[in-house]
Tab-separated table of C-alpha atoms in Angstrom:
chain	number	residue	atom	x	y	z
A	1	MET	CA	24.178	-0.555	-72.271
A	2	PRO	CA	26.239	-0.271	-68.692
A	3	LYS	CA	27.444	-3.160	-66.853
A	4	THR	CA	25.434	-3.942	-63.800
A	5	LYS	CA	27.221	-3.733	-60.925
A	6	GLU	CA	28.019	-6.747	-59.217
A	7	PRO	CA	27.563	-7.185	-54.915
A	8	ASP	CA	30.465	-7.847	-53.289
A	9	GLY	CA	29.818	-11.228	-51.684
A	10	CYS	CA	32.845	-10.379	-49.164
A	11	ALA	CA	31.032	-8.044	-48.157
A	12	THR	CA	27.415	-9.645	-47.750
A	13	LEU	CA	28.764	-12.543	-45.990
A	14	MET	CA	30.281	-9.702	-43.487
A	15	ARG	CA	27.098	-8.372	-42.150
A	16	ARG	CA	25.264	-11.200	-41.908
A	17	SER	CA	28.082	-12.999	-40.063
A	18	PHE	CA	27.763	-9.609	-37.922
A	19	LEU	CA	23.779	-9.250	-37.627
A	20	PHE	CA	23.734	-12.981	-36.440
A	21	ILE	CA	26.432	-12.529	-33.414
A	22	ILE	CA	24.146	-9.423	-32.254
A	23	GLY	CA	21.437	-11.954	-32.290
A	24	ILE	CA	23.181	-14.548	-30.606
A	25	ALA	CA	24.792	-11.848	-28.049
A	26	THR	CA	21.260	-10.122	-27.374
A	27	ALA	CA	19.725	-13.094	-27.120
A	28	ARG	CA	22.309	-14.504	-24.096
A	29	PHE	CA	21.492	-11.278	-22.059
A	30	LEU	CA	17.625	-11.155	-22.317
A	31	HIS	CA	18.001	-15.568	-21.060
A	32	GLN	CA	19.907	-14.378	-18.286
A	33	TYR	CA	17.906	-10.977	-17.279
A	34	PHE	CA	14.944	-12.773	-17.952
A	35	SER	CA	15.809	-16.285	-15.780
A	36	VAL	CA	15.974	-13.303	-12.262
A	37	SER	CA	12.066	-13.326	-11.054
A	38	GLN	CA	11.949	-10.066	-9.963
A	39	ASN	CA	13.848	-8.625	-13.869
A	40	ARG	CA	10.214	-10.251	-15.285
A	41	SER	CA	7.627	-9.493	-12.931
A	42	ASN	CA	9.519	-5.689	-13.181
A	43	PHE	CA	9.056	-5.944	-17.339
A	44	ILE	CA	5.417	-7.354	-16.898
A	45	THR	CA	4.642	-4.532	-14.871
A	46	PHE	CA	6.250	-2.140	-17.097
A	47	LEU	CA	4.386	-3.372	-20.295
A	48	GLY	CA	1.165	-2.619	-18.031
A	49	TYR	CA	2.560	0.791	-17.409
A	50	LEU	CA	2.229	1.442	-21.060
A	51	LYS	CA	-0.935	0.128	-21.735
A	52	GLU	CA	-2.681	1.794	-18.633
A	53	LYS	CA	-1.170	5.146	-20.856
A	54	ALA	CA	-1.672	4.166	-24.074
A	55	LEU	CA	-5.660	3.474	-23.472
A	56	GLU	CA	-5.646	6.931	-21.471
A	57	ALA	CA	-4.239	8.029	-24.927
A	58	TYR	CA	-6.402	6.733	-26.278
A	59	GLN	CA	-9.341	8.047	-23.662
A	60	GLU	CA	-8.267	11.520	-24.295
A	61	ASN	CA	-8.069	11.385	-28.346
A	62	VAL	CA	-11.498	10.009	-28.840
A	63	ALA	CA	-13.150	12.522	-26.288
A	64	GLU	CA	-11.600	15.287	-27.957
A	65	LYS	CA	-13.318	14.743	-31.091
A	66	PRO	CA	-17.576	14.203	-31.866
A	67	LEU	CA	-18.846	11.914	-33.052
A	68	PRO	CA	-18.597	10.961	-36.913
A	69	ASN	CA	-22.627	10.432	-37.498
A	70	ALA	CA	-23.143	13.651	-34.514
A	71	PRO	CA	-25.728	15.926	-36.237
A	72	ILE	CA	-24.028	19.608	-35.982
A	73	SER	CA	-27.233	21.877	-34.130
A	74	GLN	CA	-27.326	24.947	-35.940
A	75	THR	CA	-29.439	27.884	-35.794
A	76	SER	CA	-31.757	28.211	-38.833
A	77	PRO	CA	-31.786	32.442	-40.306
A	78	THR	CA	-35.604	31.718	-41.440
A	79	GLN	CA	-37.145	30.931	-38.720
A	80	LYS	CA	-38.930	32.400	-35.935
A	81	PRO	CA	-40.881	32.130	-32.735
A	82	LEU	CA	-44.443	30.666	-33.196
A	83	PRO	CA	-46.346	33.992	-32.779
A	84	ASN	CA	-48.793	32.322	-30.118
A	85	ALA	CA	-45.632	31.388	-28.404
A	86	PRO	CA	-45.956	32.414	-24.695
A	87	VAL	CA	-43.887	33.547	-22.726
A	88	PRO	CA	-43.155	31.730	-19.700
A	89	LYS	CA	-43.251	33.790	-16.881
A	90	ALA	CA	-41.862	33.122	-12.909
A	91	SER	CA	-44.489	32.430	-9.712
A	92	PRO	CA	-44.270	35.529	-7.268
A	93	THR	CA	-44.310	33.157	-4.802
A	94	GLN	CA	-41.791	30.869	-6.310
A	95	LYS	CA	-38.723	30.621	-4.592
A	96	PRO	CA	-35.306	29.133	-5.713
A	97	VAL	CA	-34.754	25.342	-4.271
A	98	LYS	CA	-31.516	25.564	-3.584
A	99	PRO	CA	-29.271	22.454	-3.677
A	100	SER	CA	-29.361	19.840	-0.905
A	101	PRO	CA	-25.858	20.169	0.519
A	102	THR	CA	-23.501	17.123	1.012
A	103	PRO	CA	-24.475	16.012	4.761
A	104	LYS	CA	-20.025	15.860	6.241
A	105	PHE	CA	-19.335	12.789	8.077
A	106	THR	CA	-19.179	14.171	12.314
A	107	ALA	CA	-16.831	12.145	14.529
A	108	SER	CA	-18.641	10.453	17.168
A	109	THR	CA	-18.422	11.908	20.859
A	110	LYS	CA	-18.685	8.535	22.244
A	111	LYS	CA	-16.117	7.758	24.824
A	112	GLY	CA	-14.252	4.246	23.056
A	113	LYS	CA	-12.363	1.569	24.936
A	114	PRO	CA	-8.414	2.422	25.486
A	115	VAL	CA	-7.171	-0.295	23.454
A	116	GLU	CA	-6.806	-3.976	25.499
A	117	VAL	CA	-3.337	-5.960	25.235
A	118	ILE	CA	-2.867	-9.002	27.473
A	119	GLN	CA	-0.333	-12.604	27.393
A	120	ASN	CA	-1.832	-15.347	25.855
A	121	THR	CA	-0.944	-18.528	25.399
A	122	ILE	CA	-1.570	-21.162	21.881
A	123	ASN	CA	-0.053	-24.414	21.140
A	124	ASP	CA	2.636	-23.773	23.678
A	125	VAL	CA	3.931	-20.773	21.761
A	126	SER	CA	3.437	-17.748	24.164
A	127	PHE	CA	3.401	-14.243	23.030
A	128	TYR	CA	1.085	-10.686	23.751
A	129	GLN	CA	-2.154	-9.704	21.809
A	130	THR	CA	-2.840	-6.306	20.825
A	131	THR	CA	-6.798	-6.049	20.530
A	132	ILE	CA	-8.407	-2.868	18.338
A	133	ASP	CA	-11.453	-2.312	18.244
A	134	LEU	CA	-11.808	-0.456	14.769
A	135	ASN	CA	-15.244	0.567	15.184
A	136	ASP	CA	-13.557	2.532	18.356
A	137	PRO	CA	-14.359	6.732	18.124
A	138	GLU	CA	-11.173	7.226	20.007
A	139	THR	CA	-8.555	4.679	18.407
A	140	PHE	CA	-6.239	6.331	15.655
A	141	LEU	CA	-3.468	4.173	13.206
A	142	THR	CA	-0.472	6.185	12.121
A	143	ILE	CA	3.514	4.918	11.067
A	144	GLY	CA	5.758	6.681	13.107
A	145	LEU	CA	8.961	7.826	11.287
A	146	ALA	CA	13.085	7.989	12.948
A	147	ASN	CA	13.943	11.082	14.462
A	148	ASP	CA	10.547	12.477	13.406
A	149	ALA	CA	11.271	12.582	9.327
A	150	LYS	CA	8.463	13.130	7.338
A	151	ALA	CA	8.996	10.824	4.082
A	152	ALA	CA	10.548	6.923	5.454
A	153	ASN	CA	14.205	6.011	3.976
A	154	THR	CA	14.864	5.898	0.355
A	155	ALA	CA	17.873	4.646	-1.660
A	156	ALA	CA	17.853	8.412	-2.657
A	157	LEU	CA	17.333	10.363	1.180
A	158	SER	CA	17.575	9.124	4.611
A	159	THR	CA	17.044	10.006	8.880
A	160	GLY	CA	18.820	6.577	9.813
A	161	ASP	CA	17.053	5.136	12.078
A	162	GLU	CA	16.785	5.458	15.997
A	163	ALA	CA	15.882	3.636	19.450
A	164	PHE	CA	12.879	3.021	20.427
A	165	GLU	CA	12.634	4.134	23.777
A	166	LYS	CA	12.819	7.772	21.556
A	167	PHE	CA	10.303	6.833	19.434
A	168	VAL	CA	7.994	5.650	22.690
A	169	SER	CA	8.780	9.398	24.582
A	170	ARG	CA	7.582	11.251	21.725
A	171	HIS	CA	4.799	9.709	20.333
A	172	GLN	CA	2.592	9.248	23.637
A	173	ALA	CA	0.619	6.421	22.679
A	174	ALA	CA	-0.987	2.937	23.806
A	175	VAL	CA	1.042	1.239	21.552
A	176	ILE	CA	4.065	1.072	19.899
A	177	VAL	CA	5.741	-1.864	18.361
A	178	ASN	CA	7.874	-1.915	15.389
A	179	GLY	CA	6.963	-2.107	11.450
A	180	THR	CA	7.778	-3.165	8.081
A	181	PHE	CA	11.538	-4.820	6.590
A	182	PHE	CA	14.495	-2.209	6.117
A	183	SER	CA	17.204	-2.570	4.388
A	184	LYS	CA	21.139	-3.293	6.870
A	185	ASP	CA	23.143	-0.970	4.749
A	186	ASP	CA	23.551	2.801	5.511
A	187	GLN	CA	21.122	4.243	4.336
A	188	LYS	CA	18.932	1.591	5.789
A	189	ARG	CA	16.126	1.660	3.374
A	190	VAL	CA	12.186	1.260	4.086
A	191	MET	CA	10.117	-1.648	2.486
A	192	GLY	CA	6.883	-0.651	1.267
A	193	ASN	CA	4.275	2.547	0.306
A	194	MET	CA	3.648	3.447	3.035
A	195	VAL	CA	0.354	5.931	4.033
A	196	ALA	CA	-0.578	7.887	7.208
A	197	GLY	CA	-2.356	10.386	8.012
A	198	GLY	CA	-3.924	9.762	4.904
A	199	LYS	CA	-0.446	10.540	3.709
A	200	PHE	CA	2.178	9.296	1.082
A	201	VAL	CA	5.164	8.437	3.852
A	202	LYS	CA	6.608	6.781	0.835
A	203	TYR	CA	5.817	6.178	-2.893
A	204	SER	CA	7.066	3.936	-6.025
A	205	ARG	CA	4.496	3.497	-8.584
A	206	TRP	CA	6.313	-0.349	-9.829
A	207	GLU	CA	5.711	-1.250	-6.108
A	208	ASN	CA	5.515	-4.397	-5.653
A	209	PHE	CA	6.812	-6.560	-3.332
A	210	GLY	CA	4.720	-8.335	0.089
A	211	THR	CA	1.125	-7.602	1.818
A	212	THR	CA	-0.731	-4.362	1.969
A	213	LEU	CA	-2.109	-3.681	5.111
A	214	GLY	CA	-4.658	-0.880	4.347
A	215	ILE	CA	-6.927	0.656	6.321
A	216	LYS	CA	-9.523	2.168	4.420
A	217	ALA	CA	-12.828	5.211	5.096
A	218	ASN	CA	-15.264	4.260	8.357
A	219	ASN	CA	-11.835	2.663	9.147
A	220	GLU	CA	-12.222	-0.675	6.798
A	221	PRO	CA	-8.846	-2.766	6.940
A	222	GLU	CA	-8.184	-5.041	3.795
A	223	MET	CA	-4.768	-7.441	2.836
A	224	ILE	CA	-3.733	-7.446	-0.663
A	225	THR	CA	-0.903	-9.280	-2.098
A	226	ALA	CA	-0.107	-7.416	-4.577
A	227	ARG	CA	2.028	-10.329	-7.023
A	228	ALA	CA	-1.001	-12.846	-6.423
A	229	GLU	CA	-4.847	-9.859	-6.805
A	230	GLY	CA	-2.994	-6.500	-8.477
A	231	LYS	CA	-1.540	-3.647	-6.500
A	232	PRO	CA	-3.495	-1.466	-4.074
A	233	GLU	CA	-5.478	1.926	-4.230
A	234	TRP	CA	-2.492	3.590	-1.876
A	235	ASN	CA	-4.711	6.291	-1.970
A	236	GLN	CA	-7.847	5.554	-1.078
A	237	HIS	CA	-5.361	3.709	2.051
A	238	TRP	CA	-5.865	5.973	5.415
A	239	PHE	CA	-3.322	4.264	6.711
A	240	SER	CA	-1.094	1.516	4.619
A	241	LEU	CA	1.516	-0.804	5.536
A	242	THR	CA	3.562	-3.335	2.902
A	243	CYS	CA	5.081	-6.283	5.132
A	244	GLY	CA	4.587	-10.187	4.315
A	245	PRO	CA	4.512	-12.909	4.073
A	246	ARG	CA	0.948	-12.716	4.317
A	247	LEU	CA	-0.092	-15.492	6.231
A	248	LEU	CA	-4.204	-15.882	5.826
A	249	LYS	CA	-6.984	-15.166	3.004
A	250	GLN	CA	-10.559	-15.533	4.053
A	251	GLY	CA	-9.533	-17.638	7.201
A	252	LYS	CA	-7.274	-20.256	5.499
A	253	ILE	CA	-3.218	-20.613	5.408
A	254	TRP	CA	-1.355	-18.932	2.772
A	255	LEU	CA	2.278	-18.900	2.394
A	256	SER	CA	3.929	-17.925	-1.028
A	257	PRO	CA	6.690	-15.975	0.716
A	258	LYS	CA	8.659	-16.099	-2.658
A	259	LEU	CA	6.147	-15.628	-5.335
A	260	GLU	CA	5.674	-12.091	-2.587
A	261	GLY	CA	9.384	-12.030	-3.365
A	262	PHE	CA	11.075	-13.396	-0.110
A	263	THR	CA	14.039	-14.502	-0.416
A	264	ASP	CA	15.748	-14.036	2.889
A	265	PRO	CA	16.537	-17.099	4.610
A	266	HIS	CA	15.844	-14.428	8.170
A	267	VAL	CA	12.165	-14.645	6.975
A	268	LEU	CA	11.458	-17.990	5.698
A	269	ASP	CA	13.569	-19.869	8.456
A	270	VAL	CA	12.545	-19.711	12.035
A	271	GLY	CA	12.459	-17.367	14.208
A	272	TYR	CA	10.932	-14.454	16.648
A	273	ARG	CA	8.292	-12.637	15.045
A	274	THR	CA	5.140	-9.847	14.689
A	275	ALA	CA	1.802	-10.400	12.882
A	276	LEU	CA	-0.706	-8.007	12.230
A	277	GLY	CA	-4.581	-9.183	10.792
A	278	PHE	CA	-8.464	-8.724	11.425
A	279	SER	CA	-11.007	-10.854	12.163
A	280	GLU	CA	-13.993	-11.911	9.381
A	281	SER	CA	-16.405	-8.581	10.823
A	282	ARG	CA	-12.967	-6.698	9.535
A	283	GLN	CA	-14.004	-4.466	13.031
A	284	LYS	CA	-11.095	-6.014	15.029
A	285	LEU	CA	-7.791	-5.804	14.085
A	286	PHE	CA	-4.922	-7.983	16.646
A	287	LEU	CA	-1.299	-6.768	16.791
A	288	ILE	CA	1.075	-10.557	18.196
A	289	SER	CA	4.724	-10.221	19.251
A	290	PHE	CA	5.433	-13.401	19.770
A	291	LEU	CA	8.045	-14.557	22.295
A	292	ALA	CA	9.284	-18.065	21.362
A	293	SER	CA	10.869	-18.610	18.248
A	294	LEU	CA	8.480	-20.615	15.148
A	295	SER	CA	7.735	-20.829	11.277
A	296	LEU	CA	6.049	-19.325	9.111
A	297	LYS	CA	3.332	-21.737	9.029
A	298	GLU	CA	3.352	-22.306	13.511
A	299	GLU	CA	2.219	-18.432	12.939
A	300	ALA	CA	-0.239	-19.007	10.742
A	301	GLU	CA	-1.760	-20.968	12.560
A	302	ILE	CA	-1.627	-18.984	16.040
A	303	MET	CA	-3.261	-15.994	13.779
A	304	LYS	CA	-6.114	-18.546	13.115
A	305	ALA	CA	-6.917	-19.233	16.057
A	306	ILE	CA	-7.042	-16.279	17.572
A	307	GLY	CA	-10.241	-15.569	15.550
A	308	CYS	CA	-7.941	-14.333	12.028
A	309	SER	CA	-9.290	-14.180	8.555
A	310	GLU	CA	-6.519	-12.012	6.723
A	311	ALA	CA	-3.245	-11.938	8.677
A	312	MET	CA	0.446	-10.797	7.476
A	313	ASN	CA	3.775	-11.428	9.288
A	314	LEU	CA	6.374	-8.408	10.187
A	315	ASP	CA	9.207	-7.498	10.574
A	316	GLY	CA	11.396	-9.292	13.194
A	317	GLY	CA	14.401	-11.506	15.222
A	318	ALA	CA	16.487	-8.358	16.688
A	319	SER	CA	13.494	-5.881	15.479
A	320	GLU	CA	10.327	-7.122	18.389
A	321	ALA	CA	9.746	-4.664	19.494
A	322	LEU	CA	6.359	-4.062	22.207
A	323	ALA	CA	5.317	-0.921	23.996
A	324	TYR	CA	1.842	-0.645	25.942
A	325	ASN	CA	1.332	2.617	27.601
A	326	GLY	CA	5.002	4.058	27.329
A	327	GLU	CA	6.290	0.563	29.902
A	328	ILE	CA	8.370	-0.814	27.237
A	329	LEU	CA	7.143	-4.724	27.848
A	330	LEU	CA	9.841	-6.031	23.943
A	331	GLN	CA	13.258	-3.925	23.873
A	332	PRO	CA	14.163	-4.555	20.358
A	333	GLY	CA	17.627	-5.435	20.097
A	334	ARG	CA	18.427	-2.278	17.557
A	335	ASN	CA	17.188	0.054	16.396
A	336	LEU	CA	14.434	0.807	14.404
A	337	THR	CA	13.374	3.253	10.942
A	338	ASN	CA	9.245	2.786	11.801
A	339	VAL	CA	6.866	1.612	14.196
A	340	ILE	CA	3.101	1.074	14.293
A	341	VAL	CA	1.621	3.974	16.866
A	342	VAL	CA	-1.779	3.038	18.275
A	343	TYR	CA	-3.925	5.634	21.168
A	344	ASP	CA	-7.072	5.325	22.066
A	345	THR	CA	-9.563	7.098	25.016
A	346	ASN	CA	-6.474	7.104	27.332
A	347	ASN	CA	-3.941	8.188	25.467
A	348	PRO	CA	-5.151	10.422	22.622
A	349	ALA	CA	-4.163	11.151	19.269
A	350	PRO	CA	-3.117	14.814	18.077
A	351	LYS	CA	-5.179	17.115	17.155
A	352	ALA	CA	-3.475	17.361	13.623
A	353	LEU	CA	-4.330	13.334	13.285
A	354	LYS	CA	-7.568	13.792	14.129
A	355	GLU	CA	-8.570	17.079	11.271
A	356	ASP	CA	-6.686	14.665	8.795
A	357	TRP	CA	-8.986	11.598	9.789
A	358	LEU	CA	-12.241	13.780	9.967
A	359	ARG	CA	-10.992	15.292	6.532
A	360	PHE	CA	-10.419	11.738	4.551
A	361	GLN	CA	-13.724	10.564	6.256
A	362	ASN	CA	-15.449	13.781	3.867
A	363	GLY	CA	-13.699	12.314	1.496
A	364	TRP	CA	-10.036	13.909	1.059
A	365	ARG	CA	-7.356	11.809	-0.847
A	366	PRO	CA	-3.498	11.978	-1.333
A	367	ALA	CA	-2.545	12.859	-4.660
A	368	ILE	CA	-0.834	9.482	-5.901
A	369	PRO	CA	3.373	10.812	-6.338
A	370	THR	CA	4.820	11.518	-9.790
């Protein structure tokens, strides 16, 4: 009987030592990787995406298969119609009923009031206050991009920045104000997803920074902080801009900038600011351009005093800019990549923007980019 080969103890020890070293190295890498909050957030987002795809695949698989106990209907070869069964006849006077057409939204012919810009002071802080009536049929919001680009700057594609005077001259709007943050490198990357005129001008499925103001059908505004409330349904927004930090939530001061992903001291410290918010009735939108340096808490307190229920911070500092009826009231200290554009009855929106708005009200929604 042949002898069983003895296992090589040295080789076994080397394999175990190698696996032990690999395990230690992997543990250290994972510890360093997940010590960064953004990496943890991205990983959780990725797991959620995998879960959604798995659920979709499961639902499709179930839908394609018949229920196990479902009887299969067959026609019996011996089955004949009853001899006395009457044959139904259509009445000569009866007409086929046509389905009622789906009612379509039509734009109101009512003339609206112009967008109002006043100078105000609260808590010894002066500011320009732009008030926008969201029920006004002549009021339209959109986003203007540098050099009249069709897509916002990303790491892959950029059209750079542009002098504020050129934005004002090109759009001929009632109000133009600075929008969201952008990077200081050559790409001038714009923060957050963007929807303008019911069309995506910037989109990433992984986007979960900051707070989003979205305007839905019937000009209904909503404000969503992704890391606290989940991601918005961006394709349900006619207008969408992400910035932050959030200032007010349901009428109360709400400040969690680090949760939203903000770490830049220029955002967290005292500085010149611009803010955006809307009233509890959701009928009035406010754009505030501050004329003094203040903290996020002071900014939140003033937005609450103005009458906002929901509010968020926009880009500020050297980006702070405001034009009213073609006149520049606040000149920014640098070129910009994106602005908020507001049209009214005295400064009418382009025909194409009005047509896109009407189409959106009648149910059209943009496809989410892949």
